[in-house]
Amino acid sequence: MVVDASIASVSTGLTNPKSLRKLHSNGVSVYSIPLLHAKMFAFDGIAFVGSTNASHNSANVLIEASLSSRSGNVIKSVRDYIDSLCTDQLDDGAFDWLEAQYRPPRGKIPSVTVHPNPRLVMQIMASDQQGYSGHQVQPPLGAWDSFFGVNIGDPVLPTLRLRNKLTGDVIDRKVVRHALVMTIDIPESSTGAILEMWRVGPNRYDYRVITPGQRGFTTLDRVLHNTANPLWHSGRLWFTA
């Protein structure tokens, strides 16, 4: 089962992690992908594609529509697409963290776009192109603390699950402690590019790297230069929102 169990959905009541945990406890593998809006179901002999959610409102309130097919090719296509989204499986630790973030909806169900996931935007500098891989990005300590919730003095540093929003690739990367900085491996990083990240779950982040000349770089660079950051002191530009 694939759902949107991102911070934006859980903290606004769009997704209830307790319901997901019940499924998990009954042997269902639950995966999360932010901004999921597709509604697709694949069973052994039939597939459904439509507007319905697995929710009380869809079952009892809203006017929904779905198409069903018993075609083997259609069932395979739906199953293959769902399988392609199964990149981040939730475990008991993730459910514990998500339940602590959950807030029930108040009145009208809110929109995720009104409550975006926490976001970090920062320049990638020449000093980042170091380490064993050559692309160990060094967020400032203020960014580590305010966005990642990680302090250089922590006895154990976490492993982050990263999903490239442009390719869908998912990787796990350990936060590495050095004498004065901490680094994280971002394979696509290059000098002069801009790294944009969103915190979507417990130690889970979506990201994209935009290089000069790519669509959206000029706009993002302008925002980076014009957004106030009270935690910035010197060096690379960055901000959180």
PDB file of N, CA and C in Angstrom, residues 28-124:
ATOM      1  N   VAL A  28       0.360  -5.706   6.315  1.00  0.00           N
ATOM      2  CA  VAL A  28       0.381  -4.910   5.086  1.00  0.00           C
ATOM      3  C   VAL A  28       1.671  -4.099   5.036  1.00  0.00           C
ATOM      4  N   SER A  29       2.388  -4.155   3.933  1.00  0.00           N
ATOM      5  CA  SER A  29       3.566  -3.314   3.731  1.00  0.00           C
ATOM      6  C   SER A  29       3.097  -1.923   3.318  1.00  0.00           C
ATOM      7  N   VAL A  30       3.460  -0.910   4.111  1.00  0.00           N
ATOM      8  CA  VAL A  30       3.009   0.466   3.867  1.00  0.00           C
ATOM      9  C   VAL A  30       4.193   1.306   3.416  1.00  0.00           C
ATOM     10  N   TYR A  31       4.026   1.990   2.293  1.00  0.00           N
ATOM     11  CA  TYR A  31       5.056   2.862   1.744  1.00  0.00           C
ATOM     12  C   TYR A  31       4.518   4.285   1.689  1.00  0.00           C
ATOM     13  N   SER A  32       5.434   5.254   1.733  1.00  0.00           N
ATOM     14  CA  SER A  32       5.033   6.656   1.666  1.00  0.00           C
ATOM     15  C   SER A  32       5.743   7.354   0.520  1.00  0.00           C
ATOM     16  N   ILE A  33       4.990   8.218  -0.174  1.00  0.00           N
ATOM     17  CA  ILE A  33       5.589   9.092  -1.176  1.00  0.00           C
ATOM     18  C   ILE A  33       4.862  10.439  -1.115  1.00  0.00           C
ATOM     19  N   PRO A  34       5.592  11.531  -0.887  1.00  0.00           N
ATOM     20  CA  PRO A  34       4.952  12.840  -0.736  1.00  0.00           C
ATOM     21  C   PRO A  34       4.207  13.272  -1.997  1.00  0.00           C
ATOM     22  N   LEU A  35       3.121  14.019  -1.781  1.00  0.00           N
ATOM     23  CA  LEU A  35       2.311  14.617  -2.850  1.00  0.00           C
ATOM     24  C   LEU A  35       1.594  13.584  -3.700  1.00  0.00           C
ATOM     25  N   LEU A  36       1.469  12.360  -3.196  1.00  0.00           N
ATOM     26  CA  LEU A  36       0.726  11.338  -3.932  1.00  0.00           C
ATOM     27  C   LEU A  36      -0.736  11.751  -4.048  1.00  0.00           C
ATOM     28  N   HIS A  37      -1.283  11.688  -5.256  1.00  0.00           N
ATOM     29  CA  HIS A  37      -2.685  12.015  -5.474  1.00  0.00           C
ATOM     30  C   HIS A  37      -3.403  10.937  -6.281  1.00  0.00           C
ATOM     31  N   ALA A  38      -2.656  10.015  -6.849  1.00  0.00           N
ATOM     32  CA  ALA A  38      -3.242   8.942  -7.650  1.00  0.00           C
ATOM     33  C   ALA A  38      -4.024   7.973  -6.767  1.00  0.00           C
ATOM     34  N   LYS A  39      -5.128   7.458  -7.310  1.00  0.00           N
ATOM     35  CA  LYS A  39      -5.922   6.442  -6.626  1.00  0.00           C
ATOM     36  C   LYS A  39      -6.010   5.226  -7.543  1.00  0.00           C
ATOM     37  N   MET A  40      -5.241   4.201  -7.224  1.00  0.00           N
ATOM     38  CA  MET A  40      -5.154   3.015  -8.066  1.00  0.00           C
ATOM     39  C   MET A  40      -5.121   1.776  -7.169  1.00  0.00           C
ATOM     40  N   PHE A  41      -5.821   0.729  -7.598  1.00  0.00           N
ATOM     41  CA  PHE A  41      -5.884  -0.504  -6.828  1.00  0.00           C
ATOM     42  C   PHE A  41      -5.691  -1.669  -7.795  1.00  0.00           C
ATOM     43  N   ALA A  42      -4.789  -2.582  -7.452  1.00  0.00           N
ATOM     44  CA  ALA A  42      -4.533  -3.753  -8.294  1.00  0.00           C
ATOM     45  C   ALA A  42      -4.722  -5.013  -7.463  1.00  0.00           C
ATOM     46  N   PHE A  43      -5.621  -5.878  -7.906  1.00  0.00           N
ATOM     47  CA  PHE A  43      -5.858  -7.157  -7.249  1.00  0.00           C
ATOM     48  C   PHE A  43      -5.534  -8.273  -8.247  1.00  0.00           C
ATOM     49  N   ASP A  44      -5.716  -9.511  -7.830  1.00  0.00           N
ATOM     50  CA  ASP A  44      -5.332 -10.629  -8.691  1.00  0.00           C
ATOM     51  C   ASP A  44      -6.080 -10.626 -10.017  1.00  0.00           C
ATOM     52  N   GLY A  45      -7.382 -10.291  -9.964  1.00  0.00           N
ATOM     53  CA  GLY A  45      -8.169 -10.398 -11.188  1.00  0.00           C
ATOM     54  C   GLY A  45      -8.824  -9.127 -11.644  1.00  0.00           C
ATOM     55  N   ILE A  46      -8.541  -8.000 -10.970  1.00  0.00           N
ATOM     56  CA  ILE A  46      -9.192  -6.746 -11.353  1.00  0.00           C
ATOM     57  C   ILE A  46      -8.363  -5.569 -10.863  1.00  0.00           C
ATOM     58  N   ALA A  47      -8.472  -4.461 -11.602  1.00  0.00           N
ATOM     59  CA  ALA A  47      -7.793  -3.225 -11.221  1.00  0.00           C
ATOM     60  C   ALA A  47      -8.781  -2.076 -11.272  1.00  0.00           C
ATOM     61  N   PHE A  48      -8.569  -1.074 -10.392  1.00  0.00           N
ATOM     62  CA  PHE A  48      -9.414   0.115 -10.347  1.00  0.00           C
ATOM     63  C   PHE A  48      -8.529   1.358 -10.452  1.00  0.00           C
ATOM     64  N   VAL A  49      -8.986   2.324 -11.233  1.00  0.00           N
ATOM     65  CA  VAL A  49      -8.328   3.624 -11.335  1.00  0.00           C
ATOM     66  C   VAL A  49      -9.417   4.684 -11.274  1.00  0.00           C
ATOM     67  N   GLY A  50      -9.302   5.629 -10.340  1.00  0.00           N
ATOM     68  CA  GLY A  50     -10.351   6.637 -10.232  1.00  0.00           C
ATOM     69  C   GLY A  50     -10.026   7.705  -9.218  1.00  0.00           C
ATOM     70  N   SER A  51     -11.073   8.260  -8.604  1.00  0.00           N
ATOM     71  CA  SER A  51     -10.900   9.397  -7.694  1.00  0.00           C
ATOM     72  C   SER A  51     -11.015   9.005  -6.233  1.00  0.00           C
ATOM     73  N   THR A  52     -11.384   7.762  -5.938  1.00  0.00           N
ATOM     74  CA  THR A  52     -11.712   7.385  -4.570  1.00  0.00           C
ATOM     75  C   THR A  52     -10.493   7.254  -3.674  1.00  0.00           C
ATOM     76  N   ASN A  53     -10.616   7.763  -2.464  1.00  0.00           N
ATOM     77  CA  ASN A  53      -9.641   7.544  -1.404  1.00  0.00           C
ATOM     78  C   ASN A  53     -10.125   6.413  -0.506  1.00  0.00           C
ATOM     79  N   ALA A  54      -9.224   5.856   0.278  1.00  0.00           N
ATOM     80  CA  ALA A  54      -9.606   4.897   1.315  1.00  0.00           C
ATOM     81  C   ALA A  54      -9.977   5.695   2.556  1.00  0.00           C
ATOM     82  N   SER A  55     -11.156   6.327   2.521  1.00  0.00           N
ATOM     83  CA  SER A  55     -11.545   7.229   3.598  1.00  0.00           C
ATOM     84  C   SER A  55     -13.054   7.189   3.814  1.00  0.00           C
ATOM     85  N   HIS A  56     -13.472   7.676   4.975  1.00  0.00           N
ATOM     86  CA  HIS A  56     -14.892   7.769   5.285  1.00  0.00           C
ATOM     87  C   HIS A  56     -15.601   8.698   4.297  1.00  0.00           C
ATOM     88  N   ASN A  57     -14.966   9.832   3.981  1.00  0.00           N
ATOM     89  CA  ASN A  57     -15.601  10.785   3.068  1.00  0.00           C
ATOM     90  C   ASN A  57     -15.843  10.182   1.694  1.00  0.00           C
ATOM     91  N   SER A  58     -14.857   9.451   1.176  1.00  0.00           N
ATOM     92  CA  SER A  58     -15.039   8.836  -0.134  1.00  0.00           C
ATOM     93  C   SER A  58     -16.145   7.789  -0.112  1.00  0.00           C
ATOM     94  N   ALA A  59     -16.247   7.063   1.003  1.00  0.00           N
ATOM     95  CA  ALA A  59     -17.231   5.988   1.094  1.00  0.00           C
ATOM     96  C   ALA A  59     -18.647   6.511   1.340  1.00  0.00           C
ATOM     97  N   ASN A  60     -18.770   7.633   2.043  1.00  0.00           N
ATOM     98  CA  ASN A  60     -20.099   8.024   2.514  1.00  0.00           C
ATOM     99  C   ASN A  60     -20.550   9.435   2.150  1.00  0.00           C
ATOM    100  N   VAL A  61     -19.629  10.300   1.690  1.00  0.00           N
ATOM    101  CA  VAL A  61     -19.998  11.697   1.492  1.00  0.00           C
ATOM    102  C   VAL A  61     -19.799  12.156   0.050  1.00  0.00           C
ATOM    103  N   LEU A  62     -18.607  11.973  -0.480  1.00  0.00           N
ATOM    104  CA  LEU A  62     -18.243  12.547  -1.773  1.00  0.00           C
ATOM    105  C   LEU A  62     -18.803  11.748  -2.941  1.00  0.00           C
ATOM    106  N   ILE A  63     -18.939  12.436  -4.067  1.00  0.00           N
ATOM    107  CA  ILE A  63     -19.326  11.782  -5.319  1.00  0.00           C
ATOM    108  C   ILE A  63     -18.047  11.370  -6.033  1.00  0.00           C
ATOM    109  N   GLU A  64     -17.824  10.075  -6.158  1.00  0.00           N
ATOM    110  CA  GLU A  64     -16.597   9.551  -6.721  1.00  0.00           C
ATOM    111  C   GLU A  64     -16.872   8.782  -8.003  1.00  0.00           C
ATOM    112  N   ALA A  65     -15.822   8.517  -8.754  1.00  0.00           N
ATOM    113  CA  ALA A  65     -15.935   7.705  -9.965  1.00  0.00           C
ATOM    114  C   ALA A  65     -14.664   6.888 -10.136  1.00  0.00           C
ATOM    115  N   SER A  66     -14.816   5.652 -10.574  1.00  0.00           N
ATOM    116  CA  SER A  66     -13.668   4.787 -10.824  1.00  0.00           C
ATOM    117  C   SER A  66     -13.944   3.911 -12.030  1.00  0.00           C
ATOM    118  N   LEU A  67     -12.877   3.568 -12.732  1.00  0.00           N
ATOM    119  CA  LEU A  67     -12.953   2.609 -13.830  1.00  0.00           C
ATOM    120  C   LEU A  67     -12.331   1.304 -13.381  1.00  0.00           C
ATOM    121  N   SER A  68     -12.938   0.197 -13.752  1.00  0.00           N
ATOM    122  CA  SER A  68     -12.390  -1.110 -13.416  1.00  0.00           C
ATOM    123  C   SER A  68     -12.048  -1.856 -14.698  1.00  0.00           C
ATOM    124  N   SER A  69     -11.085  -2.755 -14.584  1.00  0.00           N
ATOM    125  CA  SER A  69     -10.691  -3.554 -15.738  1.00  0.00           C
ATOM    126  C   SER A  69     -10.233  -4.924 -15.263  1.00  0.00           C
ATOM    127  N   ARG A  70     -10.620  -5.956 -16.035  1.00  0.00           N
ATOM    128  CA  ARG A  70     -10.152  -7.313 -15.769  1.00  0.00           C
ATOM    129  C   ARG A  70      -9.108  -7.739 -16.805  1.00  0.00           C
ATOM    130  N   SER A  71      -8.686  -6.789 -17.621  1.00  0.00           N
ATOM    131  CA  SER A  71      -7.656  -7.077 -18.622  1.00  0.00           C
ATOM    132  C   SER A  71      -6.325  -7.371 -17.935  1.00  0.00           C
ATOM    133  N   GLY A  72      -5.695  -8.461 -18.305  1.00  0.00           N
ATOM    134  CA  GLY A  72      -4.403  -8.805 -17.725  1.00  0.00           C
ATOM    135  C   GLY A  72      -3.357  -7.737 -17.962  1.00  0.00           C
ATOM    136  N   ASN A  73      -3.358  -7.131 -19.148  1.00  0.00           N
ATOM    137  CA  ASN A  73      -2.383  -6.086 -19.456  1.00  0.00           C
ATOM    138  C   ASN A  73      -2.610  -4.839 -18.602  1.00  0.00           C
ATOM    139  N   VAL A  74      -3.881  -4.475 -18.411  1.00  0.00           N
ATOM    140  CA  VAL A  74      -4.196  -3.297 -17.599  1.00  0.00           C
ATOM    141  C   VAL A  74      -3.818  -3.552 -16.143  1.00  0.00           C
ATOM    142  N   ILE A  75      -4.169  -4.731 -15.628  1.00  0.00           N
ATOM    143  CA  ILE A  75      -3.823  -5.058 -14.240  1.00  0.00           C
ATOM    144  C   ILE A  75      -2.312  -4.999 -14.047  1.00  0.00           C
ATOM    145  N   LYS A  76      -1.570  -5.537 -15.002  1.00  0.00           N
ATOM    146  CA  LYS A  76      -0.104  -5.508 -14.902  1.00  0.00           C
ATOM    147  C   LYS A  76       0.422  -4.080 -14.927  1.00  0.00           C
ATOM    148  N   SER A  77      -0.153  -3.235 -15.801  1.00  0.00           N
ATOM    149  CA  SER A  77       0.304  -1.844 -15.889  1.00  0.00           C
ATOM    150  C   SER A  77       0.044  -1.096 -14.586  1.00  0.00           C
ATOM    151  N   VAL A  78      -1.135  -1.307 -14.004  1.00  0.00           N
ATOM    152  CA  VAL A  78      -1.455  -0.649 -12.741  1.00  0.00           C
ATOM    153  C   VAL A  78      -0.524  -1.154 -11.639  1.00  0.00           C
ATOM    154  N   ARG A  79      -0.319  -2.471 -11.595  1.00  0.00           N
ATOM    155  CA  ARG A  79       0.548  -3.042 -10.561  1.00  0.00           C
ATOM    156  C   ARG A  79       1.986  -2.538 -10.710  1.00  0.00           C
ATOM    157  N   ASP A  80       2.468  -2.478 -11.960  1.00  0.00           N
ATOM    158  CA  ASP A  80       3.838  -2.006 -12.198  1.00  0.00           C
ATOM    159  C   ASP A  80       4.005  -0.555 -11.754  1.00  0.00           C
ATOM    160  N   TYR A  81       2.972   0.261 -12.015  1.00  0.00           N
ATOM    161  CA  TYR A  81       3.064   1.669 -11.613  1.00  0.00           C
ATOM    162  C   TYR A  81       3.088   1.791 -10.089  1.00  0.00           C
ATOM    163  N   ILE A  82       2.216   1.031  -9.422  1.00  0.00           N
ATOM    164  CA  ILE A  82       2.203   1.073  -7.960  1.00  0.00           C
ATOM    165  C   ILE A  82       3.542   0.582  -7.414  1.00  0.00           C
ATOM    166  N   ASP A  83       4.060  -0.497  -7.993  1.00  0.00           N
ATOM    167  CA  ASP A  83       5.358  -1.020  -7.546  1.00  0.00           C
ATOM    168  C   ASP A  83       6.465   0.029  -7.681  1.00  0.00           C
ATOM    169  N   SER A  84       6.370   0.864  -8.733  1.00  0.00           N
ATOM    170  CA  SER A  84       7.410   1.878  -8.943  1.00  0.00           C
ATOM    171  C   SER A  84       7.402   2.939  -7.852  1.00  0.00           C
ATOM    172  N   LEU A  85       6.287   3.065  -7.121  1.00  0.00           N
ATOM    173  CA  LEU A  85       6.180   4.047  -6.043  1.00  0.00           C
ATOM    174  C   LEU A  85       6.602   3.482  -4.693  1.00  0.00           C
ATOM    175  N   CYS A  86       6.876   2.180  -4.646  1.00  0.00           N
ATOM    176  CA  CYS A  86       7.209   1.522  -3.372  1.00  0.00           C
ATOM    177  C   CYS A  86       8.702   1.679  -3.078  1.00  0.00           C
ATOM    178  N   THR A  87       9.100   2.899  -2.747  1.00  0.00           N
ATOM    179  CA  THR A  87      10.522   3.176  -2.531  1.00  0.00           C
ATOM    180  C   THR A  87      10.865   3.461  -1.073  1.00  0.00           C
ATOM    181  N   ASP A  88       9.874   3.798  -0.243  1.00  0.00           N
ATOM    182  CA  ASP A  88      10.155   4.170   1.156  1.00  0.00           C
ATOM    183  C   ASP A  88       9.172   3.447   2.071  1.00  0.00           C
ATOM    184  N   GLN A  89       9.577   2.287   2.579  1.00  0.00           N
ATOM    185  CA  GLN A  89       8.696   1.501   3.433  1.00  0.00           C
ATOM    186  C   GLN A  89       8.754   2.015   4.867  1.00  0.00           C
ATOM    187  N   LEU A  90       7.589   2.155   5.487  1.00  0.00           N
ATOM    188  CA  LEU A  90       7.486   2.647   6.853  1.00  0.00           C
ATOM    189  C   LEU A  90       7.596   1.485   7.841  1.00  0.00           C
ATOM    190  N   ASP A  91       8.337   1.719   8.935  1.00  0.00           N
ATOM    191  CA  ASP A  91       8.481   0.708   9.978  1.00  0.00           C
ATOM    192  C   ASP A  91       7.900   1.242  11.282  1.00  0.00           C
ATOM    193  N   ASP A  92       8.024   0.460  12.369  1.00  0.00           N
ATOM    194  CA  ASP A  92       7.430   0.874  13.643  1.00  0.00           C
ATOM    195  C   ASP A  92       7.998   2.202  14.124  1.00  0.00           C
ATOM    196  N   GLY A  93       9.311   2.416  13.923  1.00  0.00           N
ATOM    197  CA  GLY A  93       9.914   3.677  14.331  1.00  0.00           C
ATOM    198  C   GLY A  93       9.319   4.859  13.584  1.00  0.00           C
ATOM    199  N   ALA A  94       9.066   4.676  12.288  1.00  0.00           N
ATOM    200  CA  ALA A  94       8.456   5.746  11.494  1.00  0.00           C
ATOM    201  C   ALA A  94       7.038   6.036  11.972  1.00  0.00           C
ATOM    202  N   PHE A  95       6.276   4.980  12.289  1.00  0.00           N
ATOM    203  CA  PHE A  95       4.908   5.188  12.767  1.00  0.00           C
ATOM    204  C   PHE A  95       4.906   5.903  14.113  1.00  0.00           C
ATOM    205  N   ASP A  96       5.853   5.562  14.998  1.00  0.00           N
ATOM    206  CA  ASP A  96       5.949   6.271  16.287  1.00  0.00           C
ATOM    207  C   ASP A  96       6.152   7.761  16.059  1.00  0.00           C
ATOM    208  N   TRP A  97       7.068   8.106  15.159  1.00  0.00           N
ATOM    209  CA  TRP A  97       7.391   9.503  14.887  1.00  0.00           C
ATOM    210  C   TRP A  97       6.197  10.208  14.240  1.00  0.00           C
ATOM    211  N   LEU A  98       5.542   9.554  13.281  1.00  0.00           N
ATOM    212  CA  LEU A  98       4.427  10.174  12.580  1.00  0.00           C
ATOM    213  C   LEU A  98       3.231  10.392  13.504  1.00  0.00           C
ATOM    214  N   GLU A  99       2.983   9.461  14.420  1.00  0.00           N
ATOM    215  CA  GLU A  99       1.864   9.633  15.346  1.00  0.00           C
ATOM    216  C   GLU A  99       2.082  10.840  16.256  1.00  0.00           C
ATOM    217  N   ALA A 100       3.342  11.128  16.583  1.00  0.00           N
ATOM    218  CA  ALA A 100       3.642  12.308  17.395  1.00  0.00           C
ATOM    219  C   ALA A 100       3.405  13.600  16.618  1.00  0.00           C
ATOM    220  N   GLN A 101       3.490  13.546  15.285  1.00  0.00           N
ATOM    221  CA  GLN A 101       3.281  14.732  14.442  1.00  0.00           C
ATOM    222  C   GLN A 101       1.812  14.935  14.073  1.00  0.00           C
ATOM    223  N   TYR A 102       0.996  13.904  14.262  1.00  0.00           N
ATOM    224  CA  TYR A 102      -0.381  13.949  13.768  1.00  0.00           C
ATOM    225  C   TYR A 102      -1.233  14.963  14.517  1.00  0.00           C
ATOM    226  N   ARG A 103      -2.013  15.715  13.763  1.00  0.00           N
ATOM    227  CA  ARG A 103      -3.012  16.610  14.317  1.00  0.00           C
ATOM    228  C   ARG A 103      -4.311  16.370  13.550  1.00  0.00           C
ATOM    229  N   PRO A 104      -5.417  16.131  14.262  1.00  0.00           N
ATOM    230  CA  PRO A 104      -6.679  15.882  13.549  1.00  0.00           C
ATOM    231  C   PRO A 104      -7.127  17.118  12.785  1.00  0.00           C
ATOM    232  N   PRO A 105      -7.821  16.918  11.674  1.00  0.00           N
ATOM    233  CA  PRO A 105      -8.292  18.081  10.894  1.00  0.00           C
ATOM    234  C   PRO A 105      -9.331  18.868  11.676  1.00  0.00           C
ATOM    235  N   ARG A 106      -9.310  20.171  11.486  1.00  0.00           N
ATOM    236  CA  ARG A 106     -10.289  21.041  12.132  1.00  0.00           C
ATOM    237  C   ARG A 106     -11.247  21.569  11.079  1.00  0.00           C
ATOM    238  N   GLY A 107     -12.486  21.118  11.143  1.00  0.00           N
ATOM    239  CA  GLY A 107     -13.461  21.570  10.160  1.00  0.00           C
ATOM    240  C   GLY A 107     -13.120  21.053   8.784  1.00  0.00           C
ATOM    241  N   LYS A 108     -13.036  21.959   7.834  1.00  0.00           N
ATOM    242  CA  LYS A 108     -12.738  21.598   6.452  1.00  0.00           C
ATOM    243  C   LYS A 108     -11.350  20.974   6.344  1.00  0.00           C
ATOM    244  N   ILE A 109     -11.245  19.893   5.584  1.00  0.00           N
ATOM    245  CA  ILE A 109      -9.957  19.240   5.391  1.00  0.00           C
ATOM    246  C   ILE A 109      -8.999  20.244   4.742  1.00  0.00           C
ATOM    247  N   PRO A 110      -7.830  20.481   5.345  1.00  0.00           N
ATOM    248  CA  PRO A 110      -6.902  21.478   4.793  1.00  0.00           C
ATOM    249  C   PRO A 110      -6.222  20.982   3.533  1.00  0.00           C
ATOM    250  N   SER A 111      -5.618  21.910   2.834  1.00  0.00           N
ATOM    251  CA  SER A 111      -4.851  21.579   1.634  1.00  0.00           C
ATOM    252  C   SER A 111      -3.384  21.464   1.989  1.00  0.00           C
ATOM    253  N   VAL A 112      -2.718  20.476   1.407  1.00  0.00           N
ATOM    254  CA  VAL A 112      -1.283  20.315   1.658  1.00  0.00           C
ATOM    255  C   VAL A 112      -0.527  21.558   1.215  1.00  0.00           C
ATOM    256  N   THR A 113      -0.996  22.218   0.146  1.00  0.00           N
ATOM    257  CA  THR A 113      -0.268  23.361  -0.383  1.00  0.00           C
ATOM    258  C   THR A 113      -0.285  24.545   0.585  1.00  0.00           C
ATOM    259  N   VAL A 114      -1.245  24.562   1.522  1.00  0.00           N
ATOM    260  CA  VAL A 114      -1.299  25.635   2.504  1.00  0.00           C
ATOM    261  C   VAL A 114      -0.303  25.357   3.632  1.00  0.00           C
ATOM    262  N   HIS A 115       0.034  24.105   3.834  1.00  0.00           N
ATOM    263  CA  HIS A 115       0.948  23.709   4.902  1.00  0.00           C
ATOM    264  C   HIS A 115       2.085  22.896   4.280  1.00  0.00           C
ATOM    265  N   PRO A 116       3.002  23.556   3.572  1.00  0.00           N
ATOM    266  CA  PRO A 116       4.045  22.812   2.874  1.00  0.00           C
ATOM    267  C   PRO A 116       5.010  22.160   3.841  1.00  0.00           C
ATOM    268  N   ASN A 117       5.721  21.153   3.344  1.00  0.00           N
ATOM    269  CA  ASN A 117       6.749  20.528   4.153  1.00  0.00           C
ATOM    270  C   ASN A 117       7.871  21.532   4.423  1.00  0.00           C
ATOM    271  N   PRO A 118       8.512  21.438   5.596  1.00  0.00           N
ATOM    272  CA  PRO A 118       9.661  22.314   5.881  1.00  0.00           C
ATOM    273  C   PRO A 118      10.692  22.233   4.756  1.00  0.00           C
ATOM    274  N   ARG A 119      11.284  23.363   4.415  1.00  0.00           N
ATOM    275  CA  ARG A 119      12.096  23.468   3.197  1.00  0.00           C
ATOM    276  C   ARG A 119      13.437  24.137   3.499  1.00  0.00           C
ATOM    277  N   LEU A 120      14.475  23.635   2.851  1.00  0.00           N
ATOM    278  CA  LEU A 120      15.812  24.224   2.920  1.00  0.00           C
ATOM    279  C   LEU A 120      16.283  24.529   1.507  1.00  0.00           C
ATOM    280  N   VAL A 121      16.820  25.730   1.312  1.00  0.00           N
ATOM    281  CA  VAL A 121      17.425  26.116   0.035  1.00  0.00           C
ATOM    282  C   VAL A 121      18.830  26.619   0.339  1.00  0.00           C
ATOM    283  N   MET A 122      19.837  26.092  -0.374  1.00  0.00           N
ATOM    284  CA  MET A 122      21.208  26.529  -0.103  1.00  0.00           C
ATOM    285  C   MET A 122      22.089  26.402  -1.339  1.00  0.00           C
ATOM    286  N   GLN A 123      23.101  27.258  -1.375  1.00  0.00           N
ATOM    287  CA  GLN A 123      24.088  27.207  -2.444  1.00  0.00           C
ATOM    288  C   GLN A 123      25.023  26.015  -2.236  1.00  0.00           C
ATOM    289  N   ILE A 124      25.469  25.421  -3.340  1.00  0.00           N
ATOM    290  CA  ILE A 124      26.505  24.394  -3.302  1.00  0.00           C
ATOM    291  C   ILE A 124      27.814  25.062  -3.711  1.00  0.00           C
TER     292      ILE A 124
END
